[in-house]
Structures are given as structure tokens and as C-alpha cells.
Amino acid sequence: MKAVVITRLGGPEVLEAGDVPEPTPGPGEELVRVEAGGVNFADTMAASGGYPGTPKPPLVAGREFSGTRVSSGERVMGYTQWGAFAESVAARSALLWPVPMGWSAPEGAAFPVNFFTAYFAYWKAGLLEDSKGARVLIHAAAGGVGTAAVQIGKLLGAEMYGTSSSDEKLSRVQKLGLQHPINYKKQDYEVAIRDLTNGEGVDVVFEMLGGEHVLKSVRCLRDFGRVIVYGTATGQRAVLDVGSLYAKGASVHGLWLTYISQKQELMRQAWQQLSAWAAQGHLRPVIEAVLPMEKAADAYRLLLERKNFGKVVLKI
Ligand SMILES: NC(=O)c1ccc[n+]([C@@H]2O[C@H](COP(=O)([O-])OP(=O)(O)OC[C@H]3O[C@@H](n4cnc5c(N)ncnc54)[C@H](OP(=O)(O)O)[C@@H]3O)[C@@H](O)[C@H]2O)c1
């Protein structure tokens, strides 16, 4: 079968579309014929050797997909750690979900990572039950997870502040429901948050940059606020002085979908809510570009050069 192979560790140039043997499903797995694969920031990290738990190359790339369940012909979307950018994937049955009615294959492939991660960010923030008026700062609001977080925040009634490097991206996120755009190229986001909240700060920050931004995000909090840490897009280890948490009774929480996806009951509850919102037409993945699998390297470059708004998808 055809697949996008990480041939060695490196940048997008290490990806090659080639022939590999069809996978054999293990216990708890089944075969899915793949139609589309969602490209994630994590895929760029897996290719360069920076994603924990990824086997050594050669390895089939891709962690989310949509396609057809071989056993039943049902249209499904699914989550895995690698192997999704191929004509067939051996996927865990527990991590396959029906594609919502009316969604295209690329939309299905763009759903799992972004929407489960964004959902669990609100869960970790304690905002799923009561978030009316809660202030949430969403870093990279125009990215894959960011656009999902804005859609969910709108449903929950949150007051959202979102950062991006581009006014154009920010105006598109505003159309999704973001109330307070912050262009961090033009203004320090910590200063912007202080100005926009009368010096009070926000209840929650969704933080995926790493480095100095963890501490900076703590400084954006008001009393008893939480920073949900879920990425290191800068490539720098988080800087955190635990003492900075005392003053406001603040806390920092980690979130990793790779780990949470093994918790079946949590995933079931999340899907129950996400699928209901999707069926009501409240959620829809935002897709910037759909490229053929042979152009996987270009797709990775779009992410690395921060040119994507929402998601980039590969047609398999
Ligand atoms: N923990 C988890 O389970 C989990 C799950 C999914 C994603 N993540 C993490 O969440 C982050 C976003 O993922 P995604 O798939 O939504 O990515 P994405 O769509 O590519 O969004 C990344 C965006 O981050 C912004 N950014 C700011 N500083 C950056 C920097 N130094 N390098 C690269 N990007 C920078 C850019 O937007 P602007 O130009 O608009 O600022 C960029 O477009 C990544 O760090 C990813 O690893 C974690």
C-alpha cells in the first residue's frame, strides 16, 4: 500500500511517499481504509525526533485520519500515534468514532486531535460545568487546537482572549467567536491582558508555547487561576518558578492527549459531549488546505512556517 514514510530524522524533506506492507491489526485493533489524514504540529516533532514515544524511522507518519471501517463499511475518524498517512491503518477500535453527518473526509480527519485536546483543556480548567463569563486566554488561537478551543469556548459562554502573529488570522478567529484578539507581534500579550481586564487577569490560560511563556502565562492569571500546559511550540523547556503560584493561589496543569486517550471512560464522556455539539452543528473543523499525500512535506512546511489557519489535511 502507499504511505507517507519518515525515512530518517529531520525536517519535512525526510518524508517520502512510498510502498509499505499493509498493517496487521493487533488485539483491540481493526483495519480502516484511509481517505484523509490530519496534519498536526506533533507530526513535525515526530519527524524531527522530538515527540516522546515515537519509534525510530523508517516509520509511517500520521496520528489522525478518516476513512472506512473494513469490517462494516462505516465512515469513521480515528486517533493513533503513527501510521495514519497510509492507504490502510490498523487502528484501536476504542479510538474510532463515526464521522458526523454531512462532514467531508478531510473534516473527519481534522477532528480528533484538535477537538479532544481542546475539550480536555476546558475539562482540566474546570470550565465544562460553569464557564459563563470565565476569562480564557488561548495562545495560537488561529491554529488547529486554537480554532477548536474558540468554538468550544463560544458554546460554554467563555470570554475569550486569543493570540496570533497575524491580524488577518485574528479577524478570521473573531468570526468563530473570539471576542478579544491580541497580535503579539504588535503588543506584549501580558500587557494586553492587563489592559483588557482592568488589571485583573484571566481565569485560565491554554499554553502551548513553552519557554518563558509558562511563567508569563501565570502572570496573566487572576486569583485561583489555572494555566493548562499542553505543548512546547517554541522548542524550549518550560520556565516555571513554583513560588509564583503562591500569591494568587494559582496552579499549572499538564495535558497530553496521548496519555488521556488510554482512559476509556474519559474518552467516552468527551465523545458524548463533542458528538452532541457536532450533531447540533456547533462544531466544525476549520481547514486551511487539502494536499495530496505526495505533498506531505509541503503540508508540514505550512505548519512549521505558521502559514496555516486551522488545519492542513492530506488526501490519501
Ligand atoms: N498535549 C497534547 O495532547 C497536544 C495535542 C495537540 C496539540 N498539542 C500542541 O499544541 C500546539 C498547537 O498544535 P496545533 O496542531 O494546533 O498546531 P498549529 O495549528 O500548527 O498551531 C501552531 C501555531 O502556534 C503559533 N506559534 C507561536 N509561536 C510559535 C513558535 N515558536 N513555533 C511554532 N508555532 C508558534 C503559530 O500561530 P501564530 O502565527 O498565529 O502565532 C502557529 O501557527 C503544539 O505545540 C502541539 O504540539 C498538544
PDB file of N, CA, C and O in Angstrom, residues 73-124:
ATOM      1  N   GLY A  73     -17.986  -1.125   6.809  1.00  0.00           N
ATOM      2  CA  GLY A  73     -18.216  -0.105   5.777  1.00  0.00           C
ATOM      3  C   GLY A  73     -18.603   1.247   6.348  1.00  0.00           C
ATOM      4  O   GLY A  73     -18.860   2.197   5.607  1.00  0.00           O
ATOM      5  N   GLU A  74     -18.614   1.369   7.690  1.00  0.00           N
ATOM      6  CA  GLU A  74     -18.990   2.631   8.328  1.00  0.00           C
ATOM      7  C   GLU A  74     -17.901   3.693   8.114  1.00  0.00           C
ATOM      8  O   GLU A  74     -16.714   3.387   8.113  1.00  0.00           O
ATOM      9  N   ARG A  75     -18.337   4.966   7.927  1.00  0.00           N
ATOM     10  CA  ARG A  75     -17.366   6.073   7.836  1.00  0.00           C
ATOM     11  C   ARG A  75     -16.919   6.438   9.240  1.00  0.00           C
ATOM     12  O   ARG A  75     -17.749   6.756  10.102  1.00  0.00           O
ATOM     13  N   VAL A  76     -15.619   6.374   9.466  1.00  0.00           N
ATOM     14  CA  VAL A  76     -15.103   6.654  10.812  1.00  0.00           C
ATOM     15  C   VAL A  76     -13.940   7.642  10.758  1.00  0.00           C
ATOM     16  O   VAL A  76     -13.293   7.824   9.722  1.00  0.00           O
ATOM     17  N   MET A  77     -13.691   8.253  11.922  1.00  0.00           N
ATOM     18  CA  MET A  77     -12.478   9.052  12.098  1.00  0.00           C
ATOM     19  C   MET A  77     -11.766   8.480  13.317  1.00  0.00           C
ATOM     20  O   MET A  77     -12.411   7.910  14.201  1.00  0.00           O
ATOM     21  N   GLY A  78     -10.446   8.586  13.337  1.00  0.00           N
ATOM     22  CA  GLY A  78      -9.731   7.900  14.408  1.00  0.00           C
ATOM     23  C   GLY A  78      -8.437   8.575  14.789  1.00  0.00           C
ATOM     24  O   GLY A  78      -7.935   9.480  14.112  1.00  0.00           O
ATOM     25  N   TYR A  79      -7.915   8.098  15.923  1.00  0.00           N
ATOM     26  CA  TYR A  79      -6.691   8.660  16.526  1.00  0.00           C
ATOM     27  C   TYR A  79      -5.707   7.527  16.770  1.00  0.00           C
ATOM     28  O   TYR A  79      -6.087   6.444  17.224  1.00  0.00           O
ATOM     29  N   THR A  80      -4.454   7.770  16.440  1.00  0.00           N
ATOM     30  CA  THR A  80      -3.401   6.790  16.648  1.00  0.00           C
ATOM     31  C   THR A  80      -2.118   7.559  16.966  1.00  0.00           C
ATOM     32  O   THR A  80      -2.154   8.790  17.072  1.00  0.00           O
ATOM     33  N   GLN A  81      -1.005   6.895  17.126  1.00  0.00           N
ATOM     34  CA  GLN A  81       0.244   7.638  17.393  1.00  0.00           C
ATOM     35  C   GLN A  81       1.075   7.799  16.113  1.00  0.00           C
ATOM     36  O   GLN A  81       1.838   8.737  15.975  1.00  0.00           O
ATOM     37  N   TRP A  82       0.984   6.852  15.201  1.00  0.00           N
ATOM     38  CA  TRP A  82       1.650   6.927  13.906  1.00  0.00           C
ATOM     39  C   TRP A  82       0.912   5.964  12.979  1.00  0.00           C
ATOM     40  O   TRP A  82       0.033   5.213  13.413  1.00  0.00           O
ATOM     41  N   GLY A  83       1.232   6.013  11.689  1.00  0.00           N
ATOM     42  CA  GLY A  83       0.633   5.056  10.751  1.00  0.00           C
ATOM     43  C   GLY A  83      -0.607   5.536  10.036  1.00  0.00           C
ATOM     44  O   GLY A  83      -1.181   4.801   9.223  1.00  0.00           O
ATOM     45  N   ALA A  84      -1.046   6.793  10.289  1.00  0.00           N
ATOM     46  CA  ALA A  84      -2.323   7.245   9.715  1.00  0.00           C
ATOM     47  C   ALA A  84      -2.217   7.677   8.255  1.00  0.00           C
ATOM     48  O   ALA A  84      -3.208   7.627   7.525  1.00  0.00           O
ATOM     49  N   PHE A  85      -1.023   8.134   7.816  1.00  0.00           N
ATOM     50  CA  PHE A  85      -0.907   8.629   6.441  1.00  0.00           C
ATOM     51  C   PHE A  85      -0.573   7.461   5.511  1.00  0.00           C
ATOM     52  O   PHE A  85       0.527   7.359   4.956  1.00  0.00           O
ATOM     53  N   ALA A  86      -1.532   6.568   5.352  1.00  0.00           N
ATOM     54  CA  ALA A  86      -1.345   5.364   4.545  1.00  0.00           C
ATOM     55  C   ALA A  86      -2.707   4.909   4.035  1.00  0.00           C
ATOM     56  O   ALA A  86      -3.739   5.314   4.585  1.00  0.00           O
ATOM     57  N   GLU A  87      -2.703   4.075   3.010  1.00  0.00           N
ATOM     58  CA  GLU A  87      -3.995   3.633   2.456  1.00  0.00           C
ATOM     59  C   GLU A  87      -4.800   2.813   3.462  1.00  0.00           C
ATOM     60  O   GLU A  87      -6.027   2.796   3.417  1.00  0.00           O
ATOM     61  N   SER A  88      -4.105   2.122   4.389  1.00  0.00           N
ATOM     62  CA  SER A  88      -4.784   1.393   5.478  1.00  0.00           C
ATOM     63  C   SER A  88      -4.060   1.644   6.781  1.00  0.00           C
ATOM     64  O   SER A  88      -2.834   1.765   6.809  1.00  0.00           O
ATOM     65  N   VAL A  89      -4.845   1.695   7.856  1.00  0.00           N
ATOM     66  CA  VAL A  89      -4.242   1.809   9.185  1.00  0.00           C
ATOM     67  C   VAL A  89      -4.868   0.747  10.088  1.00  0.00           C
ATOM     68  O   VAL A  89      -6.063   0.451   9.975  1.00  0.00           O
ATOM     69  N   ALA A  90      -4.034   0.143  10.956  1.00  0.00           N
ATOM     70  CA  ALA A  90      -4.550  -0.752  11.998  1.00  0.00           C
ATOM     71  C   ALA A  90      -4.819   0.129  13.212  1.00  0.00           C
ATOM     72  O   ALA A  90      -3.887   0.586  13.863  1.00  0.00           O
ATOM     73  N   ALA A  91      -6.113   0.404  13.467  1.00  0.00           N
ATOM     74  CA  ALA A  91      -6.463   1.406  14.478  1.00  0.00           C
ATOM     75  C   ALA A  91      -7.112   0.744  15.676  1.00  0.00           C
ATOM     76  O   ALA A  91      -7.776  -0.289  15.540  1.00  0.00           O
ATOM     77  N   ARG A  92      -6.944   1.364  16.844  1.00  0.00           N
ATOM     78  CA  ARG A  92      -7.621   0.861  18.039  1.00  0.00           C
ATOM     79  C   ARG A  92      -9.120   1.122  17.910  1.00  0.00           C
ATOM     80  O   ARG A  92      -9.546   2.263  17.693  1.00  0.00           O
ATOM     81  N   SER A  93      -9.933   0.071  18.060  1.00  0.00           N
ATOM     82  CA  SER A  93     -11.390   0.220  17.889  1.00  0.00           C
ATOM     83  C   SER A  93     -11.953   1.260  18.854  1.00  0.00           C
ATOM     84  O   SER A  93     -12.881   2.000  18.511  1.00  0.00           O
ATOM     85  N   ALA A  94     -11.366   1.349  20.065  1.00  0.00           N
ATOM     86  CA  ALA A  94     -11.871   2.288  21.069  1.00  0.00           C
ATOM     87  C   ALA A  94     -11.618   3.739  20.665  1.00  0.00           C
ATOM     88  O   ALA A  94     -12.220   4.653  21.233  1.00  0.00           O
ATOM     89  N   LEU A  95     -10.721   3.948  19.696  1.00  0.00           N
ATOM     90  CA  LEU A  95     -10.402   5.314  19.271  1.00  0.00           C
ATOM     91  C   LEU A  95     -10.877   5.580  17.846  1.00  0.00           C
ATOM     92  O   LEU A  95     -10.243   6.300  17.082  1.00  0.00           O
ATOM     93  N   LEU A  96     -11.996   4.944  17.502  1.00  0.00           N
ATOM     94  CA  LEU A  96     -12.678   5.223  16.226  1.00  0.00           C
ATOM     95  C   LEU A  96     -14.059   5.771  16.554  1.00  0.00           C
ATOM     96  O   LEU A  96     -14.748   5.243  17.429  1.00  0.00           O
ATOM     97  N   TRP A  97     -14.454   6.815  15.832  1.00  0.00           N
ATOM     98  CA  TRP A  97     -15.760   7.424  16.073  1.00  0.00           C
ATOM     99  C   TRP A  97     -16.439   7.667  14.729  1.00  0.00           C
ATOM    100  O   TRP A  97     -15.754   7.963  13.730  1.00  0.00           O
ATOM    101  N   PRO A  98     -17.788   7.549  14.668  1.00  0.00           N
ATOM    102  CA  PRO A  98     -18.461   7.800  13.391  1.00  0.00           C
ATOM    103  C   PRO A  98     -18.273   9.248  12.928  1.00  0.00           C
ATOM    104  O   PRO A  98     -18.338  10.163  13.759  1.00  0.00           O
ATOM    105  N   VAL A  99     -18.033   9.439  11.649  1.00  0.00           N
ATOM    106  CA  VAL A  99     -17.902  10.808  11.109  1.00  0.00           C
ATOM    107  C   VAL A  99     -19.278  11.479  11.196  1.00  0.00           C
ATOM    108  O   VAL A  99     -20.272  10.901  10.735  1.00  0.00           O
ATOM    109  N   PRO A 100     -19.387  12.656  11.825  1.00  0.00           N
ATOM    110  CA  PRO A 100     -20.688  13.323  11.925  1.00  0.00           C
ATOM    111  C   PRO A 100     -21.337  13.516  10.549  1.00  0.00           C
ATOM    112  O   PRO A 100     -20.645  13.740   9.546  1.00  0.00           O
ATOM    113  N   MET A 101     -22.650  13.427  10.558  1.00  0.00           N
ATOM    114  CA  MET A 101     -23.456  13.534   9.333  1.00  0.00           C
ATOM    115  C   MET A 101     -23.103  14.805   8.554  1.00  0.00           C
ATOM    116  O   MET A 101     -23.032  15.894   9.127  1.00  0.00           O
ATOM    117  N   GLY A 102     -22.877  14.639   7.247  1.00  0.00           N
ATOM    118  CA  GLY A 102     -22.646  15.805   6.394  1.00  0.00           C
ATOM    119  C   GLY A 102     -21.206  16.289   6.352  1.00  0.00           C
ATOM    120  O   GLY A 102     -20.889  17.215   5.623  1.00  0.00           O
ATOM    121  N   TRP A 103     -20.323  15.682   7.158  1.00  0.00           N
ATOM    122  CA  TRP A 103     -18.927  16.113   7.141  1.00  0.00           C
ATOM    123  C   TRP A 103     -18.167  15.384   6.031  1.00  0.00           C
ATOM    124  O   TRP A 103     -18.402  14.204   5.760  1.00  0.00           O
ATOM    125  N   SER A 104     -17.214  16.104   5.414  1.00  0.00           N
ATOM    126  CA  SER A 104     -16.360  15.506   4.384  1.00  0.00           C
ATOM    127  C   SER A 104     -15.276  14.658   5.057  1.00  0.00           C
ATOM    128  O   SER A 104     -15.055  14.755   6.275  1.00  0.00           O
ATOM    129  N   ALA A 105     -14.569  13.866   4.240  1.00  0.00           N
ATOM    130  CA  ALA A 105     -13.451  13.061   4.774  1.00  0.00           C
ATOM    131  C   ALA A 105     -12.377  13.963   5.396  1.00  0.00           C
ATOM    132  O   ALA A 105     -11.894  13.685   6.504  1.00  0.00           O
ATOM    133  N   PRO A 106     -11.966  15.071   4.743  1.00  0.00           N
ATOM    134  CA  PRO A 106     -10.988  15.951   5.394  1.00  0.00           C
ATOM    135  C   PRO A 106     -11.486  16.516   6.717  1.00  0.00           C
ATOM    136  O   PRO A 106     -10.722  16.627   7.682  1.00  0.00           O
ATOM    137  N   GLU A 107     -12.766  16.856   6.808  1.00  0.00           N
ATOM    138  CA  GLU A 107     -13.288  17.377   8.078  1.00  0.00           C
ATOM    139  C   GLU A 107     -13.197  16.315   9.174  1.00  0.00           C
ATOM    140  O   GLU A 107     -12.821  16.604  10.314  1.00  0.00           O
ATOM    141  N   GLY A 108     -13.532  15.068   8.822  1.00  0.00           N
ATOM    142  CA  GLY A 108     -13.415  13.983   9.805  1.00  0.00           C
ATOM    143  C   GLY A 108     -11.977  13.816  10.266  1.00  0.00           C
ATOM    144  O   GLY A 108     -11.698  13.668  11.468  1.00  0.00           O
ATOM    145  N   ALA A 109     -11.048  13.890   9.313  1.00  0.00           N
ATOM    146  CA  ALA A 109      -9.620  13.702   9.643  1.00  0.00           C
ATOM    147  C   ALA A 109      -9.078  14.858  10.469  1.00  0.00           C
ATOM    148  O   ALA A 109      -8.068  14.713  11.153  1.00  0.00           O
ATOM    149  N   ALA A 110      -9.741  16.000  10.415  1.00  0.00           N
ATOM    150  CA  ALA A 110      -9.252  17.194  11.123  1.00  0.00           C
ATOM    151  C   ALA A 110      -9.820  17.293  12.537  1.00  0.00           C
ATOM    152  O   ALA A 110      -9.510  18.237  13.260  1.00  0.00           O
ATOM    153  N   PHE A 111     -10.650  16.336  12.927  1.00  0.00           N
ATOM    154  CA  PHE A 111     -11.365  16.459  14.197  1.00  0.00           C
ATOM    155  C   PHE A 111     -10.646  15.935  15.441  1.00  0.00           C
ATOM    156  O   PHE A 111     -10.503  16.656  16.444  1.00  0.00           O
ATOM    157  N   PRO A 112     -10.194  14.657  15.456  1.00  0.00           N
ATOM    158  CA  PRO A 112      -9.857  14.033  16.752  1.00  0.00           C
ATOM    159  C   PRO A 112      -8.849  14.795  17.599  1.00  0.00           C
ATOM    160  O   PRO A 112      -9.135  15.129  18.763  1.00  0.00           O
ATOM    161  N   VAL A 113      -7.670  15.073  17.098  1.00  0.00           N
ATOM    162  CA  VAL A 113      -6.626  15.665  17.949  1.00  0.00           C
ATOM    163  C   VAL A 113      -7.067  17.037  18.464  1.00  0.00           C
ATOM    164  O   VAL A 113      -7.011  17.329  19.664  1.00  0.00           O
ATOM    165  N   ASN A 114      -7.521  17.886  17.560  1.00  0.00           N
ATOM    166  CA  ASN A 114      -7.817  19.260  17.960  1.00  0.00           C
ATOM    167  C   ASN A 114      -8.992  19.362  18.922  1.00  0.00           C
ATOM    168  O   ASN A 114      -8.925  20.068  19.928  1.00  0.00           O
ATOM    169  N   PHE A 115     -10.064  18.641  18.630  1.00  0.00           N
ATOM    170  CA  PHE A 115     -11.263  18.826  19.449  1.00  0.00           C
ATOM    171  C   PHE A 115     -11.193  18.077  20.774  1.00  0.00           C
ATOM    172  O   PHE A 115     -11.650  18.586  21.801  1.00  0.00           O
ATOM    173  N   PHE A 116     -10.608  16.874  20.796  1.00  0.00           N
ATOM    174  CA  PHE A 116     -10.436  16.204  22.089  1.00  0.00           C
ATOM    175  C   PHE A 116      -9.473  17.005  22.973  1.00  0.00           C
ATOM    176  O   PHE A 116      -9.703  17.166  24.165  1.00  0.00           O
ATOM    177  N   THR A 117      -8.386  17.506  22.382  1.00  0.00           N
ATOM    178  CA  THR A 117      -7.417  18.273  23.186  1.00  0.00           C
ATOM    179  C   THR A 117      -8.079  19.531  23.746  1.00  0.00           C
ATOM    180  O   THR A 117      -7.950  19.834  24.942  1.00  0.00           O
ATOM    181  N   ALA A 118      -8.787  20.257  22.893  1.00  0.00           N
ATOM    182  CA  ALA A 118      -9.440  21.493  23.354  1.00  0.00           C
ATOM    183  C   ALA A 118     -10.489  21.175  24.425  1.00  0.00           C
ATOM    184  O   ALA A 118     -10.591  21.867  25.445  1.00  0.00           O
ATOM    185  N   TYR A 119     -11.245  20.101  24.211  1.00  0.00           N
ATOM    186  CA  TYR A 119     -12.261  19.708  25.197  1.00  0.00           C
ATOM    187  C   TYR A 119     -11.606  19.426  26.548  1.00  0.00           C
ATOM    188  O   TYR A 119     -12.056  19.907  27.595  1.00  0.00           O
ATOM    189  N   PHE A 120     -10.511  18.643  26.536  1.00  0.00           N
ATOM    190  CA  PHE A 120      -9.863  18.291  27.800  1.00  0.00           C
ATOM    191  C   PHE A 120      -9.164  19.497  28.437  1.00  0.00           C
ATOM    192  O   PHE A 120      -8.967  19.530  29.647  1.00  0.00           O
ATOM    193  N   ALA A 121      -8.809  20.485  27.635  1.00  0.00           N
ATOM    194  CA  ALA A 121      -8.245  21.710  28.208  1.00  0.00           C
ATOM    195  C   ALA A 121      -9.322  22.403  29.060  1.00  0.00           C
ATOM    196  O   ALA A 121      -9.046  22.835  30.189  1.00  0.00           O
ATOM    197  N   TYR A 122     -10.543  22.494  28.552  1.00  0.00           N
ATOM    198  CA  TYR A 122     -11.632  23.081  29.351  1.00  0.00           C
ATOM    199  C   TYR A 122     -11.937  22.208  30.569  1.00  0.00           C
ATOM    200  O   TYR A 122     -12.255  22.703  31.651  1.00  0.00           O
ATOM    201  N   TRP A 123     -11.814  20.895  30.380  1.00  0.00           N
ATOM    202  CA  TRP A 123     -12.062  19.968  31.499  1.00  0.00           C
ATOM    203  C   TRP A 123     -11.032  20.200  32.605  1.00  0.00           C
ATOM    204  O   TRP A 123     -11.377  20.361  33.773  1.00  0.00           O
ATOM    205  N   LYS A 124      -9.760  20.254  32.231  1.00  0.00           N
ATOM    206  CA  LYS A 124      -8.697  20.476  33.216  1.00  0.00           C
ATOM    207  C   LYS A 124      -8.842  21.849  33.868  1.00  0.00           C
ATOM    208  O   LYS A 124      -8.449  22.056  35.008  1.00  0.00           O
TER     209      LYS A 124
END
